[in-house]
mmCIF file of C-alpha atoms and ligand atoms in Angstrom:
data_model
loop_
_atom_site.group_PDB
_atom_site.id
_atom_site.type_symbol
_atom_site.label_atom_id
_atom_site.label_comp_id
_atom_site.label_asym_id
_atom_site.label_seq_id
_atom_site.Cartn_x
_atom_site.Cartn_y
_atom_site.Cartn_z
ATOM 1 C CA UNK A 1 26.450 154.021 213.907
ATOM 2 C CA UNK A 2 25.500 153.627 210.122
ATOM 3 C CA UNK A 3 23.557 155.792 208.507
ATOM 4 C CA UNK A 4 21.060 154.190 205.810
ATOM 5 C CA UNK A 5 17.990 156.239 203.583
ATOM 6 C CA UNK A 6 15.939 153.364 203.880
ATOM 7 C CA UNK A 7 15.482 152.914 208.090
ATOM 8 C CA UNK A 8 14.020 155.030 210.589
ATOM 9 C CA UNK A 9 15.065 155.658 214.534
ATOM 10 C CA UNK A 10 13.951 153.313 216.866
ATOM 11 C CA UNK A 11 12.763 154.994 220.229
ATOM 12 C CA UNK A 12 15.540 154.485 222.162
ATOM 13 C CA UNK A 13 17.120 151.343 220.156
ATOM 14 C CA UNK A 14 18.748 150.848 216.818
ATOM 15 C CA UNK A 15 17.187 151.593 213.530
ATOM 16 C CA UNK A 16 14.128 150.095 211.710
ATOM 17 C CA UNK A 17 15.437 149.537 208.463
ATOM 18 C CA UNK A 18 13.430 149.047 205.486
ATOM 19 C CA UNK A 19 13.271 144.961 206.074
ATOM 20 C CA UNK A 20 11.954 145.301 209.621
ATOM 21 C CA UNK A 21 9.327 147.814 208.747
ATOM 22 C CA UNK A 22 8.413 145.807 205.935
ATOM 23 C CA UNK A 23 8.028 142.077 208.670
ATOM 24 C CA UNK A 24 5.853 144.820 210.745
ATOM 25 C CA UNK A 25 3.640 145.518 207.835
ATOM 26 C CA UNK A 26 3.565 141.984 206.499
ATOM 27 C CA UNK A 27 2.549 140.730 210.367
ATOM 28 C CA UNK A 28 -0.029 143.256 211.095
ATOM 29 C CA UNK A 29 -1.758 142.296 207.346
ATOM 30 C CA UNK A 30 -1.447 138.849 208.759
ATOM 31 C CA UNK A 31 -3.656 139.896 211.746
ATOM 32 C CA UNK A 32 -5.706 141.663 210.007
ATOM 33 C CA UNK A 33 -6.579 138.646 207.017
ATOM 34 C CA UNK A 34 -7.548 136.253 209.719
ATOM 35 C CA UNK A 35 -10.682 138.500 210.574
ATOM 36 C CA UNK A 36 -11.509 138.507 207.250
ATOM 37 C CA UNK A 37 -14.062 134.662 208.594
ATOM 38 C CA UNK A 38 -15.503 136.919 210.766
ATOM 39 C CA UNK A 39 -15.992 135.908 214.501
ATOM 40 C CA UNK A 40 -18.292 134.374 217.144
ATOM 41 C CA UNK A 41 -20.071 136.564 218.963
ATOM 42 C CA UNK A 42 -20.293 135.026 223.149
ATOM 43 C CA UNK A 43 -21.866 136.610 225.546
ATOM 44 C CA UNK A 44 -19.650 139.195 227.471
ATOM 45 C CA UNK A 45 -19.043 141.328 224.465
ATOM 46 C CA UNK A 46 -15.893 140.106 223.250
ATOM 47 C CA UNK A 47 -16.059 137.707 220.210
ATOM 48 C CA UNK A 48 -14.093 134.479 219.712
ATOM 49 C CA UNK A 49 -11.555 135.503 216.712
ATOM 50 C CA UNK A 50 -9.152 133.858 214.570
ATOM 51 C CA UNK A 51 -6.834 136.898 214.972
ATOM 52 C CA UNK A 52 -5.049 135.908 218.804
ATOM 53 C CA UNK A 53 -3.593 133.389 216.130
ATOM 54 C CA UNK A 54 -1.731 136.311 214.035
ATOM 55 C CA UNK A 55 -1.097 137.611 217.115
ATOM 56 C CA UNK A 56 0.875 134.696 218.709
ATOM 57 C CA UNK A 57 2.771 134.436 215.370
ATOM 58 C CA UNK A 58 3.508 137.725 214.805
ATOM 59 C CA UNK A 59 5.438 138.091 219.231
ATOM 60 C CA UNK A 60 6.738 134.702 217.692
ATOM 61 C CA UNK A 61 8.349 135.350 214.543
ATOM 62 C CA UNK A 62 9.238 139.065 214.708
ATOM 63 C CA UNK A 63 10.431 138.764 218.484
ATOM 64 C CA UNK A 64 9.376 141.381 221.009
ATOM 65 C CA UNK A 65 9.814 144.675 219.842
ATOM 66 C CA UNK A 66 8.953 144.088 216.472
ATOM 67 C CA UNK A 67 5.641 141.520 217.476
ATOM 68 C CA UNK A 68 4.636 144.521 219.871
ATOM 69 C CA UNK A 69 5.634 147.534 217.176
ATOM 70 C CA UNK A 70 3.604 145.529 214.511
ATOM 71 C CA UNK A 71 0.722 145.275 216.617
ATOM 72 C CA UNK A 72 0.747 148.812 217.720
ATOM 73 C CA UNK A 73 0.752 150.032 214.311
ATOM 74 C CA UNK A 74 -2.397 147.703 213.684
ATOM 75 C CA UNK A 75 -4.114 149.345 216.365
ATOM 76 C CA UNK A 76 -3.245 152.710 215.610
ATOM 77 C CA UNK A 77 -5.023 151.645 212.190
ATOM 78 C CA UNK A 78 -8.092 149.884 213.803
ATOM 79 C CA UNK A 79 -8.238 153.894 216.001
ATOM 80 C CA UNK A 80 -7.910 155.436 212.403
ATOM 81 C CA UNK A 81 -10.522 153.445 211.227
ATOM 82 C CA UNK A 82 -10.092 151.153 209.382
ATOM 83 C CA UNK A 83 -12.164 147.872 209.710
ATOM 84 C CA UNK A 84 -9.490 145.495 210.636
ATOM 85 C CA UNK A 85 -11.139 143.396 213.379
ATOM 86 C CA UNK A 86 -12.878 140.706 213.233
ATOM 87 C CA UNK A 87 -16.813 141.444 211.467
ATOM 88 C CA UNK A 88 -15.130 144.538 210.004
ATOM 89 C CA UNK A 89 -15.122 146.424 212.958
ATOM 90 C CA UNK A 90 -12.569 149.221 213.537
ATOM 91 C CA UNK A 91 -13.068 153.303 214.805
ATOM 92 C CA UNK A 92 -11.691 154.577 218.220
ATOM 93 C CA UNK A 93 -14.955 153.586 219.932
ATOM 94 C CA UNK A 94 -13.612 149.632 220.447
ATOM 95 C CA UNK A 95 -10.998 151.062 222.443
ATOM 96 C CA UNK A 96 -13.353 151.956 225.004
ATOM 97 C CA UNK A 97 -15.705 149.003 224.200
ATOM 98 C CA UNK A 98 -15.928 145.308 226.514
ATOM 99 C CA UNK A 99 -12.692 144.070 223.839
ATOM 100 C CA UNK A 100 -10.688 147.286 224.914
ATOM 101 C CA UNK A 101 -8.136 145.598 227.380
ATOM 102 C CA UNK A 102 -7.940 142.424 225.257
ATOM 103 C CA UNK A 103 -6.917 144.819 222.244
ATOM 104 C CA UNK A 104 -4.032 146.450 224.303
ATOM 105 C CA UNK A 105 -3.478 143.137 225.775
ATOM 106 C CA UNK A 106 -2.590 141.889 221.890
ATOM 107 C CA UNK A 107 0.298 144.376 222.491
ATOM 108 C CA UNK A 108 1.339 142.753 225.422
ATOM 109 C CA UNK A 109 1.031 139.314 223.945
ATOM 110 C CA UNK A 110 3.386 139.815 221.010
ATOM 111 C CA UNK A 111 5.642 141.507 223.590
ATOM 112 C CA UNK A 112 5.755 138.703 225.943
ATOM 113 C CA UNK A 113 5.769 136.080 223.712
ATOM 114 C CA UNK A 114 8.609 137.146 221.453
ATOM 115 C CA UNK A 115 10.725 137.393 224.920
ATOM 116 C CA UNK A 116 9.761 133.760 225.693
ATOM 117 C CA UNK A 117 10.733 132.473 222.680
ATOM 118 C CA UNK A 118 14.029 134.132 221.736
ATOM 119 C CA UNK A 119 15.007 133.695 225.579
ATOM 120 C CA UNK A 120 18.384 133.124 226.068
ATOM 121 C CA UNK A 121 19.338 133.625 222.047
ATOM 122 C CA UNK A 122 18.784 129.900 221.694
ATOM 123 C CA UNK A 123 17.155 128.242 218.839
ATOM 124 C CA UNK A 124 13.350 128.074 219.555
ATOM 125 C CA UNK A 125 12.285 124.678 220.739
ATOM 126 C CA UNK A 126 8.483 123.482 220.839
ATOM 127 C CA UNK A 127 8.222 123.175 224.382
ATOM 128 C CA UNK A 128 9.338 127.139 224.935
ATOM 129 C CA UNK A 129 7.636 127.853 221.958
ATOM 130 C CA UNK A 130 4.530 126.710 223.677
ATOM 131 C CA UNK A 131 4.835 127.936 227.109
ATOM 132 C CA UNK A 132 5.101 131.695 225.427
ATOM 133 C CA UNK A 133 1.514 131.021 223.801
ATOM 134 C CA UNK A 134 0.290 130.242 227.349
ATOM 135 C CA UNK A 135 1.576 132.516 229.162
ATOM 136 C CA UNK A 136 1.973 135.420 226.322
ATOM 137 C CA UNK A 137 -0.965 134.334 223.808
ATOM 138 C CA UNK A 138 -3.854 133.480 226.566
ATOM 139 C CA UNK A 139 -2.479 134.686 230.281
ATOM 140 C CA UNK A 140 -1.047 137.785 229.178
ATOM 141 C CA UNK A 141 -4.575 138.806 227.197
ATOM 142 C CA UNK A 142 -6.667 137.864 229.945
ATOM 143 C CA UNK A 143 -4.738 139.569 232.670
ATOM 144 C CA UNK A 144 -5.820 142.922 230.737
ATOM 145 C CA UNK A 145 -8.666 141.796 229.278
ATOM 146 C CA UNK A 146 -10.985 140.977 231.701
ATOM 147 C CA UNK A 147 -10.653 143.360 234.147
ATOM 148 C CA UNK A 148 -10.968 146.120 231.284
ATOM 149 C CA UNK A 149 -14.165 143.933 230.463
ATOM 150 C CA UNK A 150 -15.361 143.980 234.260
ATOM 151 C CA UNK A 151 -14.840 147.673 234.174
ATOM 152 C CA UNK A 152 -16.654 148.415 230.970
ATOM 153 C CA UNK A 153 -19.611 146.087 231.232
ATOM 154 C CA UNK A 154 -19.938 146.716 235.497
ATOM 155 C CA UNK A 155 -20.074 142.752 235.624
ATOM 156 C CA UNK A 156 -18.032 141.361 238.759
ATOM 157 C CA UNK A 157 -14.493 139.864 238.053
ATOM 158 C CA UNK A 158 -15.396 136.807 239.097
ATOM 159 C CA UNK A 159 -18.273 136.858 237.345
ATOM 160 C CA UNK A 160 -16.026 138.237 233.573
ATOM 161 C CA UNK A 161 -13.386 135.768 234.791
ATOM 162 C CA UNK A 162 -16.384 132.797 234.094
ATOM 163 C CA UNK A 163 -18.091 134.377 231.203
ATOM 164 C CA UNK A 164 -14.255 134.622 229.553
ATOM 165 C CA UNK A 165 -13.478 130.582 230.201
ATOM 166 C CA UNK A 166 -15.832 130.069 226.815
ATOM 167 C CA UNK A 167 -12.691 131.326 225.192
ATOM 168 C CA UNK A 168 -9.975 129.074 226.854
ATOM 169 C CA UNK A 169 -10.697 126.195 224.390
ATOM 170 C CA UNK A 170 -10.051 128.000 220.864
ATOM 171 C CA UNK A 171 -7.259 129.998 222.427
ATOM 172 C CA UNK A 172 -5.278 126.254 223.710
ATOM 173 C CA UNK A 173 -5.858 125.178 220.062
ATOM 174 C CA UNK A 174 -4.617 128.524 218.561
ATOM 175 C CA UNK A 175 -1.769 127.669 220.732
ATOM 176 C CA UNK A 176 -1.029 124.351 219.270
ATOM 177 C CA UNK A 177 -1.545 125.737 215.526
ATOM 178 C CA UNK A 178 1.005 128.880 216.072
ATOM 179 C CA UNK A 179 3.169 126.383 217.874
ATOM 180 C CA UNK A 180 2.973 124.046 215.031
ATOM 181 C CA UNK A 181 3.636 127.043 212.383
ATOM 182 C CA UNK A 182 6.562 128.151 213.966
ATOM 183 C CA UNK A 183 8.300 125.451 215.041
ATOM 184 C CA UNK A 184 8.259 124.345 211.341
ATOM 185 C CA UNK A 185 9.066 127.731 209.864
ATOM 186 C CA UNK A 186 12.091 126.949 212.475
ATOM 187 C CA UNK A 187 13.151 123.897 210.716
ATOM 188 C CA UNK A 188 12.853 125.259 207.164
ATOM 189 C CA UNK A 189 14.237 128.622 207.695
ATOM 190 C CA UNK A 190 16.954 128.144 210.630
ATOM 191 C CA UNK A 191 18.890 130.749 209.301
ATOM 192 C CA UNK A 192 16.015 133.401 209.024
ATOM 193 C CA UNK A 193 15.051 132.883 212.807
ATOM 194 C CA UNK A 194 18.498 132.897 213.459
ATOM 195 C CA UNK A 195 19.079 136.403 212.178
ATOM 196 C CA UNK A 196 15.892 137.610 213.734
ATOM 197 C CA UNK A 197 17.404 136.399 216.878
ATOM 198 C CA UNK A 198 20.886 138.404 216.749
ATOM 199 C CA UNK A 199 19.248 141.561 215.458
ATOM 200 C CA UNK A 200 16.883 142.353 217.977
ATOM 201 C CA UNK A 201 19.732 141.014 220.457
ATOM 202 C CA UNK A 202 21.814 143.712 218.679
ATOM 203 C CA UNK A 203 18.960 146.363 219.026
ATOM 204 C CA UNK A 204 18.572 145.448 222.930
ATOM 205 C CA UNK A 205 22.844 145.489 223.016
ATOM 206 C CA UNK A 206 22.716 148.873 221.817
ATOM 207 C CA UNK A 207 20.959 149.760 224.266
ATOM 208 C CA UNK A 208 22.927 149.031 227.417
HETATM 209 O O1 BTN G 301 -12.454 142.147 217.958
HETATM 210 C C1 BTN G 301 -12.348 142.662 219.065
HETATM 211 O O2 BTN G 301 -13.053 143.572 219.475
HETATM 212 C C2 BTN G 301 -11.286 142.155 220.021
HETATM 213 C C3 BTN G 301 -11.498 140.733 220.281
HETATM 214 C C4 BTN G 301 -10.751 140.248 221.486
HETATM 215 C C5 BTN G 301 -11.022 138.778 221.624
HETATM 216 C C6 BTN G 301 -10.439 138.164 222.861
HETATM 217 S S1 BTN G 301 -8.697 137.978 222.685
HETATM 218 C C7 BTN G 301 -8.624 136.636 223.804
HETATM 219 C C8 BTN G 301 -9.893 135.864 223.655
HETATM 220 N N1 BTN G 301 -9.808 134.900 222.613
HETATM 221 C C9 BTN G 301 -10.725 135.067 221.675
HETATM 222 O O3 BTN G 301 -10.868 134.332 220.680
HETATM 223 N N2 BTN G 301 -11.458 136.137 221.958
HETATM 224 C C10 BTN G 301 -11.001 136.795 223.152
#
């Protein structure tokens, strides 16, 4: 195992290097900028926001451990503080607020969606691409989302599962956009995604 200045240990992978950190950074910035239009405020609690988009790109282009590293480290900075969500909102107290399990569920998102579209090591293709915003970007979300949101807000699942449907139409065309970005980012960079692809195969290699 090499030894470098510039990267950090991995819990129980490889090493972040300087690059990787940096793609985390860059990514949870990204997030972060697209709440800079504010957001829609629905009833429920939980705002429509531009941000599931950064999220979708960031599982997509970094892959899963850095998508779900990058947005940890933007919610460790929303807990700090800071007022990266949407309307400038940030502090611990949105962790326990209606948004709470859609927050943790951004994890999850980048997580899931960076497996779906690295699967298999192969080249991304649209069609993947777009299943993982589905099933990453929206399903993933919602699964902790809106039972958090029950929870918090004492409305009945069924009842939160309604109220969240007002969000199903933005999300679908936040899944077309990120599917769009990164399928072109695909075709210009090939050899970018490519590397992205065989390190955090590496990094999972290393760990068997
Ligand atoms: O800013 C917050 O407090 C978190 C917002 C969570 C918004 C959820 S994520 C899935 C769904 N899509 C949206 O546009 N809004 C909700």
């Amino acid at each position: 195992m090499t030894t470098s200045h510039t990267s950090l240990e991995q819990p129980g992978r490889g090493r972040l290097d300087a690059t990787s950190l940096a793609r985390v950074a860059i990514f949870a910035a990204i997030v972060a900028v697209l709440g800079l239009p504010g957001s829609f405020s629905v009833a429920g609690g939980v705002p429509i926001t531009f941000q599931t988009l950064g999220v979708m790109l960031t599982g997509a282009i970094l892959g899963p451990w850095l998508g779900a590293l990058s947005m940890t480290v933007f919610m460790a900075l929303v807990a700090l503080g800071l007022p990266l969500l949407a309307g400038g909102r940030g502090g611990i107290g949105v962790f326990f607020g209606p948004s709470a399990g859609y927050l943790f569920g951004w994890i999850l998102a980048a997580f899931v969606i960076g497996l779906i579209v690295h699967a298999g090591n192969r080249k991304p293709v649209t069609w993947r691409t777009f299943l993982a915003m589905i099933v990453g970007g929206i399903l993933a979300i919602y699964a902790i989302g809106i039972p958090v949101q029950s929870a918090v807000t004492r409305l009945p699942i069924g009842d939160t599962v309604l109220t969240s449907l007002v969000f199903i139409p933005g999300d679908l065309i936040k899944a077309v956009i990120a599917t769009i970005i990164v399928m072109t980012l695909v075709k210009a960079y090939p050899r970018a995604f490519r590397r992205t692809w065989a390190s955090q195969n590496a990094s999972v290699a290393e760990r068997v």
